[in-house]
PDB file of C-alpha atoms and ligand atoms in Angstrom:
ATOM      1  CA  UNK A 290     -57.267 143.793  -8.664  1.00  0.00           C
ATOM      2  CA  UNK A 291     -59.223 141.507 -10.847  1.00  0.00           C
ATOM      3  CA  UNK A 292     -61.870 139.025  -9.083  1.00  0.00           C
ATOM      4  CA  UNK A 293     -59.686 136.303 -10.204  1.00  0.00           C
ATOM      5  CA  UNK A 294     -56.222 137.870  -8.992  1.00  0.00           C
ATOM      6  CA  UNK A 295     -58.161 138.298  -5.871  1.00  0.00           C
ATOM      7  CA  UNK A 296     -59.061 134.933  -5.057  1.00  0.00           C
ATOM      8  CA  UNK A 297     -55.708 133.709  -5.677  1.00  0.00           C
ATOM      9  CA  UNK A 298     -54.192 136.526  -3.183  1.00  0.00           C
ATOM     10  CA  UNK A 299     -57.178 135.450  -0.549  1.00  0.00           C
ATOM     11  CA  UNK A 300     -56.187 131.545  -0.560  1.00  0.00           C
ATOM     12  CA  UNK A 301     -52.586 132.142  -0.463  1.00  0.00           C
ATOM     13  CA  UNK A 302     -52.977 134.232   2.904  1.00  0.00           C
ATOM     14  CA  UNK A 303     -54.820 132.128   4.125  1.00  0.00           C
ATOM     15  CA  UNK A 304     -52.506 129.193   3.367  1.00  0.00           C
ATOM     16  CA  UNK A 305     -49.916 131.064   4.927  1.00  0.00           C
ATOM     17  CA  UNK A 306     -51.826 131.926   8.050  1.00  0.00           C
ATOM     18  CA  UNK A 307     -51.065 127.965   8.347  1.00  0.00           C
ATOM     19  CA  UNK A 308     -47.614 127.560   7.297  1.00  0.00           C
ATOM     20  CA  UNK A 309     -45.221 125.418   9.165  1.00  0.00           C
ATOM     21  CA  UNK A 310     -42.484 127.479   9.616  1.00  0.00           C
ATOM     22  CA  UNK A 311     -41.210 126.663  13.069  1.00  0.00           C
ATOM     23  CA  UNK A 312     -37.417 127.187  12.059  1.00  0.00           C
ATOM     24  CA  UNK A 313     -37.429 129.896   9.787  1.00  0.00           C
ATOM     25  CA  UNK A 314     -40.183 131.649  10.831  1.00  0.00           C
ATOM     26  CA  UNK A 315     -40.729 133.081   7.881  1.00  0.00           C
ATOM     27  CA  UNK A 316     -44.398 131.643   6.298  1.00  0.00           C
ATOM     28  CA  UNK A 317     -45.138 131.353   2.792  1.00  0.00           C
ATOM     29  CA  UNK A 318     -48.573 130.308   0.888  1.00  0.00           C
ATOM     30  CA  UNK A 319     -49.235 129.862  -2.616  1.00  0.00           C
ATOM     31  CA  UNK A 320     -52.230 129.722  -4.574  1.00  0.00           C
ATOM     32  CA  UNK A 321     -53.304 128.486  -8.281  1.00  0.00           C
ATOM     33  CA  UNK A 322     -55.899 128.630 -10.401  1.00  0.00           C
ATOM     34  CA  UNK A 323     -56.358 125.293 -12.763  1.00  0.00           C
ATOM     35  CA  UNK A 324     -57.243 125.075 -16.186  1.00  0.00           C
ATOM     36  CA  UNK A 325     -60.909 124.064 -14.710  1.00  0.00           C
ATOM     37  CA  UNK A 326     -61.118 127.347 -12.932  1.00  0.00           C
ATOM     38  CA  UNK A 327     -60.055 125.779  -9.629  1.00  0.00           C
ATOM     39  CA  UNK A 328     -58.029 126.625  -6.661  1.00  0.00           C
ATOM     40  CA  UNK A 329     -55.236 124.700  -5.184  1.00  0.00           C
ATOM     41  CA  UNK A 330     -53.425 126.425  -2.155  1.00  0.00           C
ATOM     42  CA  UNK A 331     -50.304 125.019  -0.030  1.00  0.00           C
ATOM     43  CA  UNK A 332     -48.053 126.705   2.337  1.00  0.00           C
ATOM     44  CA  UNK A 333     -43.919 126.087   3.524  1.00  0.00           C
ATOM     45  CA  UNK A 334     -44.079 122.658   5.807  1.00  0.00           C
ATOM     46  CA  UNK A 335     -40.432 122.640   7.710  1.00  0.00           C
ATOM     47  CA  UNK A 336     -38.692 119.865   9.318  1.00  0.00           C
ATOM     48  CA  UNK A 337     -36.948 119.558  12.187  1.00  0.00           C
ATOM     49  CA  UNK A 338     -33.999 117.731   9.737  1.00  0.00           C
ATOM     50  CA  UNK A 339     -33.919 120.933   7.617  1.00  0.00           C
ATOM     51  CA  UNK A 340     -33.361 119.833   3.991  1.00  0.00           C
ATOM     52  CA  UNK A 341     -36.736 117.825   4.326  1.00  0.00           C
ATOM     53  CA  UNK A 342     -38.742 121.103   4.478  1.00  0.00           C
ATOM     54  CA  UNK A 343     -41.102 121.823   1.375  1.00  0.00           C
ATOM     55  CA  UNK A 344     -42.100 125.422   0.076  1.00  0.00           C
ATOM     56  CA  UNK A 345     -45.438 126.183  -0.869  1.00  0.00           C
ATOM     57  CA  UNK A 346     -45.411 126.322  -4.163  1.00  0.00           C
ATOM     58  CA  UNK A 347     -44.648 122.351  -3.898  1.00  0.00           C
ATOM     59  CA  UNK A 348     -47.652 122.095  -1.704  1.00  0.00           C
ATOM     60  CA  UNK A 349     -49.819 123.754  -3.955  1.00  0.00           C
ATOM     61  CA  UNK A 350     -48.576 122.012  -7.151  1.00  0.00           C
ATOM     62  CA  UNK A 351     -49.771 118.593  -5.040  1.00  0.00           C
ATOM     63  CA  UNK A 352     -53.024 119.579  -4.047  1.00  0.00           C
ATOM     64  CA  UNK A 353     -53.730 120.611  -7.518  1.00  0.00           C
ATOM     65  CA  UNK A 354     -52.257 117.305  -9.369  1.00  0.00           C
ATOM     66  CA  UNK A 355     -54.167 115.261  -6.242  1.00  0.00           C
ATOM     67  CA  UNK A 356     -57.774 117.363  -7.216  1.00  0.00           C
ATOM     68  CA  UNK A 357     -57.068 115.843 -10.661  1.00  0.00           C
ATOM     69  CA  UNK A 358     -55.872 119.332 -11.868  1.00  0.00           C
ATOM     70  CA  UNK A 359     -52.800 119.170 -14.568  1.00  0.00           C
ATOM     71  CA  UNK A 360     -52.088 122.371 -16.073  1.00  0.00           C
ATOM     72  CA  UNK A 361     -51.295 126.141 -14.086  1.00  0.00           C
ATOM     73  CA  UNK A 362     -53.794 129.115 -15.712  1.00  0.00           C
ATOM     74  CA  UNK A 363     -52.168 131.612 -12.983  1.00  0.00           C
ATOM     75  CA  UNK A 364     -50.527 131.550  -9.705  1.00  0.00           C
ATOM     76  CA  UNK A 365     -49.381 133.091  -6.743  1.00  0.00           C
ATOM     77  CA  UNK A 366     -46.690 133.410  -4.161  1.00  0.00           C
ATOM     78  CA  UNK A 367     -47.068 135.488  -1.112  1.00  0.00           C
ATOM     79  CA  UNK A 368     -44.431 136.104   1.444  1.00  0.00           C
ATOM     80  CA  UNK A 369     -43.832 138.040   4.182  1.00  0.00           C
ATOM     81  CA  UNK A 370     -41.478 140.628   2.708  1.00  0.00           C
ATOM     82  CA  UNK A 371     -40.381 143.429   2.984  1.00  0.00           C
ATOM     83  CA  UNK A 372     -38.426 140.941  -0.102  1.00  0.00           C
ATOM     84  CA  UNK A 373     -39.693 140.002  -2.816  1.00  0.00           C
ATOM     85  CA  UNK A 374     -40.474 136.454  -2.177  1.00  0.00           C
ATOM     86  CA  UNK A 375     -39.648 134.683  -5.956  1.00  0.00           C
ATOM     87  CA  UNK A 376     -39.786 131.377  -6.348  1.00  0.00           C
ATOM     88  CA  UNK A 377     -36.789 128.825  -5.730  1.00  0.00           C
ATOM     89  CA  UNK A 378     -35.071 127.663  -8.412  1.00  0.00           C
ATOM     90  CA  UNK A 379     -36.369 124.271  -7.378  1.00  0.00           C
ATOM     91  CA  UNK A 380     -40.109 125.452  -7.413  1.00  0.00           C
ATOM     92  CA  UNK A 381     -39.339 127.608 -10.562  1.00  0.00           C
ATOM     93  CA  UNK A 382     -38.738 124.245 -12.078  1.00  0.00           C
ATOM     94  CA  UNK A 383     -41.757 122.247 -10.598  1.00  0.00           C
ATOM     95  CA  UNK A 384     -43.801 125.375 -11.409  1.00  0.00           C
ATOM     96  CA  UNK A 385     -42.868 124.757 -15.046  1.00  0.00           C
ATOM     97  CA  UNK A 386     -44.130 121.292 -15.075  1.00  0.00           C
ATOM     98  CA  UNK A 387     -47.169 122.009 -15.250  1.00  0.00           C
ATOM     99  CA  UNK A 388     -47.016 125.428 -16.790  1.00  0.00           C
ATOM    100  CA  UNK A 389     -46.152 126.892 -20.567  1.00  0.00           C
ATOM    101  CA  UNK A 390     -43.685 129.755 -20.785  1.00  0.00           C
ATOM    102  CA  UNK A 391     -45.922 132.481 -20.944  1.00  0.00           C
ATOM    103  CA  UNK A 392     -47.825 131.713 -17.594  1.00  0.00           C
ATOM    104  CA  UNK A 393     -48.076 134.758 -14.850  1.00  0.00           C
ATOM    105  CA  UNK A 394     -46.477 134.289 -11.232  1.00  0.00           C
ATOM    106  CA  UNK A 395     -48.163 137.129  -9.564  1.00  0.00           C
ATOM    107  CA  UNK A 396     -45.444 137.893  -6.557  1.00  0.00           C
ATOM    108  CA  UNK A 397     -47.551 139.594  -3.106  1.00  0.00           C
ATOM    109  CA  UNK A 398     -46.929 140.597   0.361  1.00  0.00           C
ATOM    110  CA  UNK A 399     -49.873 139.780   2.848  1.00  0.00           C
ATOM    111  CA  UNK A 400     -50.703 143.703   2.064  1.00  0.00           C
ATOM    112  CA  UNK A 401     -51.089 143.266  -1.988  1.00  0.00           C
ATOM    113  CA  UNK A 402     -49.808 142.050  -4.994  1.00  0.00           C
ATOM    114  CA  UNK A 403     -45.900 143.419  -5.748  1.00  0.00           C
ATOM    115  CA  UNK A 404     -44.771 141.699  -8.670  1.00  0.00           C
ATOM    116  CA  UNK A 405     -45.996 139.660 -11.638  1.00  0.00           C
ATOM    117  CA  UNK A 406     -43.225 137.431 -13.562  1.00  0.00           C
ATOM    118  CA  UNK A 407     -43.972 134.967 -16.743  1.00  0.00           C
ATOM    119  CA  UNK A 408     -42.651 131.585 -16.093  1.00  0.00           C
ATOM    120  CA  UNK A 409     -40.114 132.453 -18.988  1.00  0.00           C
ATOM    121  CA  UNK A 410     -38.693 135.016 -16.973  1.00  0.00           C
ATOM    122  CA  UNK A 411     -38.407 133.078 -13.838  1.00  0.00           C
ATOM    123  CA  UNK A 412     -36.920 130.243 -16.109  1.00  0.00           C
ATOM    124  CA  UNK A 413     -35.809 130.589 -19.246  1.00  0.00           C
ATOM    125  CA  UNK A 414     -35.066 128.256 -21.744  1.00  0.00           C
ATOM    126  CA  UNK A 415     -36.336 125.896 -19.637  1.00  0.00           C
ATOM    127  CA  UNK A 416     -36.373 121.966 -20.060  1.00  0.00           C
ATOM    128  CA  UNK A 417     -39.961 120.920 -19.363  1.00  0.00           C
ATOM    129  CA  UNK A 418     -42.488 118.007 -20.733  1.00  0.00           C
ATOM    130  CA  UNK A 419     -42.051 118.868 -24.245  1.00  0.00           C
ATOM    131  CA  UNK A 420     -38.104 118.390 -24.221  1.00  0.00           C
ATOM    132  CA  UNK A 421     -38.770 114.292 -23.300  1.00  0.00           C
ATOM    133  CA  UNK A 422     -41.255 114.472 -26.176  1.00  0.00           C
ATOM    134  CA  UNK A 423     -44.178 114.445 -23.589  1.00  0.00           C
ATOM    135  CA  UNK A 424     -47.403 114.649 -25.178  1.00  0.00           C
ATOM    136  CA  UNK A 425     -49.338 118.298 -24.247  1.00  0.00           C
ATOM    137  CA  UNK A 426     -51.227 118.600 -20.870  1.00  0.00           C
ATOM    138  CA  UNK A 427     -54.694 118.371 -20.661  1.00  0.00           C
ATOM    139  CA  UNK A 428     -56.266 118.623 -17.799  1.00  0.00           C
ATOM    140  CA  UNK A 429     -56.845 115.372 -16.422  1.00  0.00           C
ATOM    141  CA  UNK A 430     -54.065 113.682 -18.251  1.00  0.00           C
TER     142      UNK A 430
HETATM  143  N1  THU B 241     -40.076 129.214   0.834  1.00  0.00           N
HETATM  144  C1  THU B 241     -41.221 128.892   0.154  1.00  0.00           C
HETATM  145  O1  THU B 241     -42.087 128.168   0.663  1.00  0.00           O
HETATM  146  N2  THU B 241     -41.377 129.413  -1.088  1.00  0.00           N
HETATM  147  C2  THU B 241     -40.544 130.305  -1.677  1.00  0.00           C
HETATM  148  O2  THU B 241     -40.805 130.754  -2.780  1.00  0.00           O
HETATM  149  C3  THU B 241     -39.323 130.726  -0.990  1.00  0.00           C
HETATM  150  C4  THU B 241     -39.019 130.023   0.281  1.00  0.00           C
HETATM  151  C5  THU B 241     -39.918 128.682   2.192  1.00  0.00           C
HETATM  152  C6  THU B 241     -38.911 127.608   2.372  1.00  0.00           C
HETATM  153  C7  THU B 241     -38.577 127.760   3.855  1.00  0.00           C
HETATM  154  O3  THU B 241     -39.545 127.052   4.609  1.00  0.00           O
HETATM  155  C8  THU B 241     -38.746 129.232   4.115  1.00  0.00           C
HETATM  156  O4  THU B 241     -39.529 129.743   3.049  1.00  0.00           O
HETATM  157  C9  THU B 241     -37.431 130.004   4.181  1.00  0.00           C
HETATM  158  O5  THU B 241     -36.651 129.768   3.072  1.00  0.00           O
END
């Protein structure tokens, strides 16, 4: 595993290790690494009025926009398997919001890495930014 898939896999364990998960006890964490080289975790926060809950790849995506962060280099989603644990379609979406097509969603169990998916794959022919005739992300746009 490269250094760089490694830090991503170490931060999104350890973002799970603090999920909120109280209902379906099943804890997620996600980690990604900026366009600056940085790393944004977040982990599953549940609600007692179900539908409220947010998944971790939403909780990563804010701490990343928060840290000023704007675009997705690579990221990852680790789950407690023995499934694979693929993005929603929501999060597919919010993941593609900040990322281009071609972007890798590494997909682990807290053993090791399983899976690795382009954002294409996960979504394709996706509506993002460029549809509304957004201008391209930089970093801190
Ligand atoms: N969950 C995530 O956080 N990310 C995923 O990719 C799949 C599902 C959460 C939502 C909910 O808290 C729990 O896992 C069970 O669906």
């Amino acid at each position: 595993m490269s250094p760089e898939l490694t830090r991503l896999f170490e931060a999104a364990r350890g973002a799970q290790a603090r999920a909120y998960a109280p209902y379906s006890h099943f804890p997620v964490g996600a980690a990604l690494r900026d366009a600056d080289g940085a790393i944004h975790a977040g982990c599953n926060v549940e609600n007692a009025a179900y539908p409220v809950g947010t998944c971790a790849e939403a909780g990563a995506i804010a701490a990343m926009v928060a840290g000023g962060g704007r675009v997705i280099a690579e990221m990852l989603v680790l789950g407690p398997g023995p499934g694979l644990v693929t993005p929603c379609g929501a999060c597919r979406q919010r993941i593609r919001e900040f990322a281009g097509p071609g972007v890798t969603v590494h997909v682990a169990d807290p053993e090791r890495v399983r899976a690795a998916f382009t954002v294409a794959a996960l979504l394709p022919d996706s509506f993002g930014p460029d549809n509304l005739g957004a201008p391209a992300r930089a970093p801190h746009a």
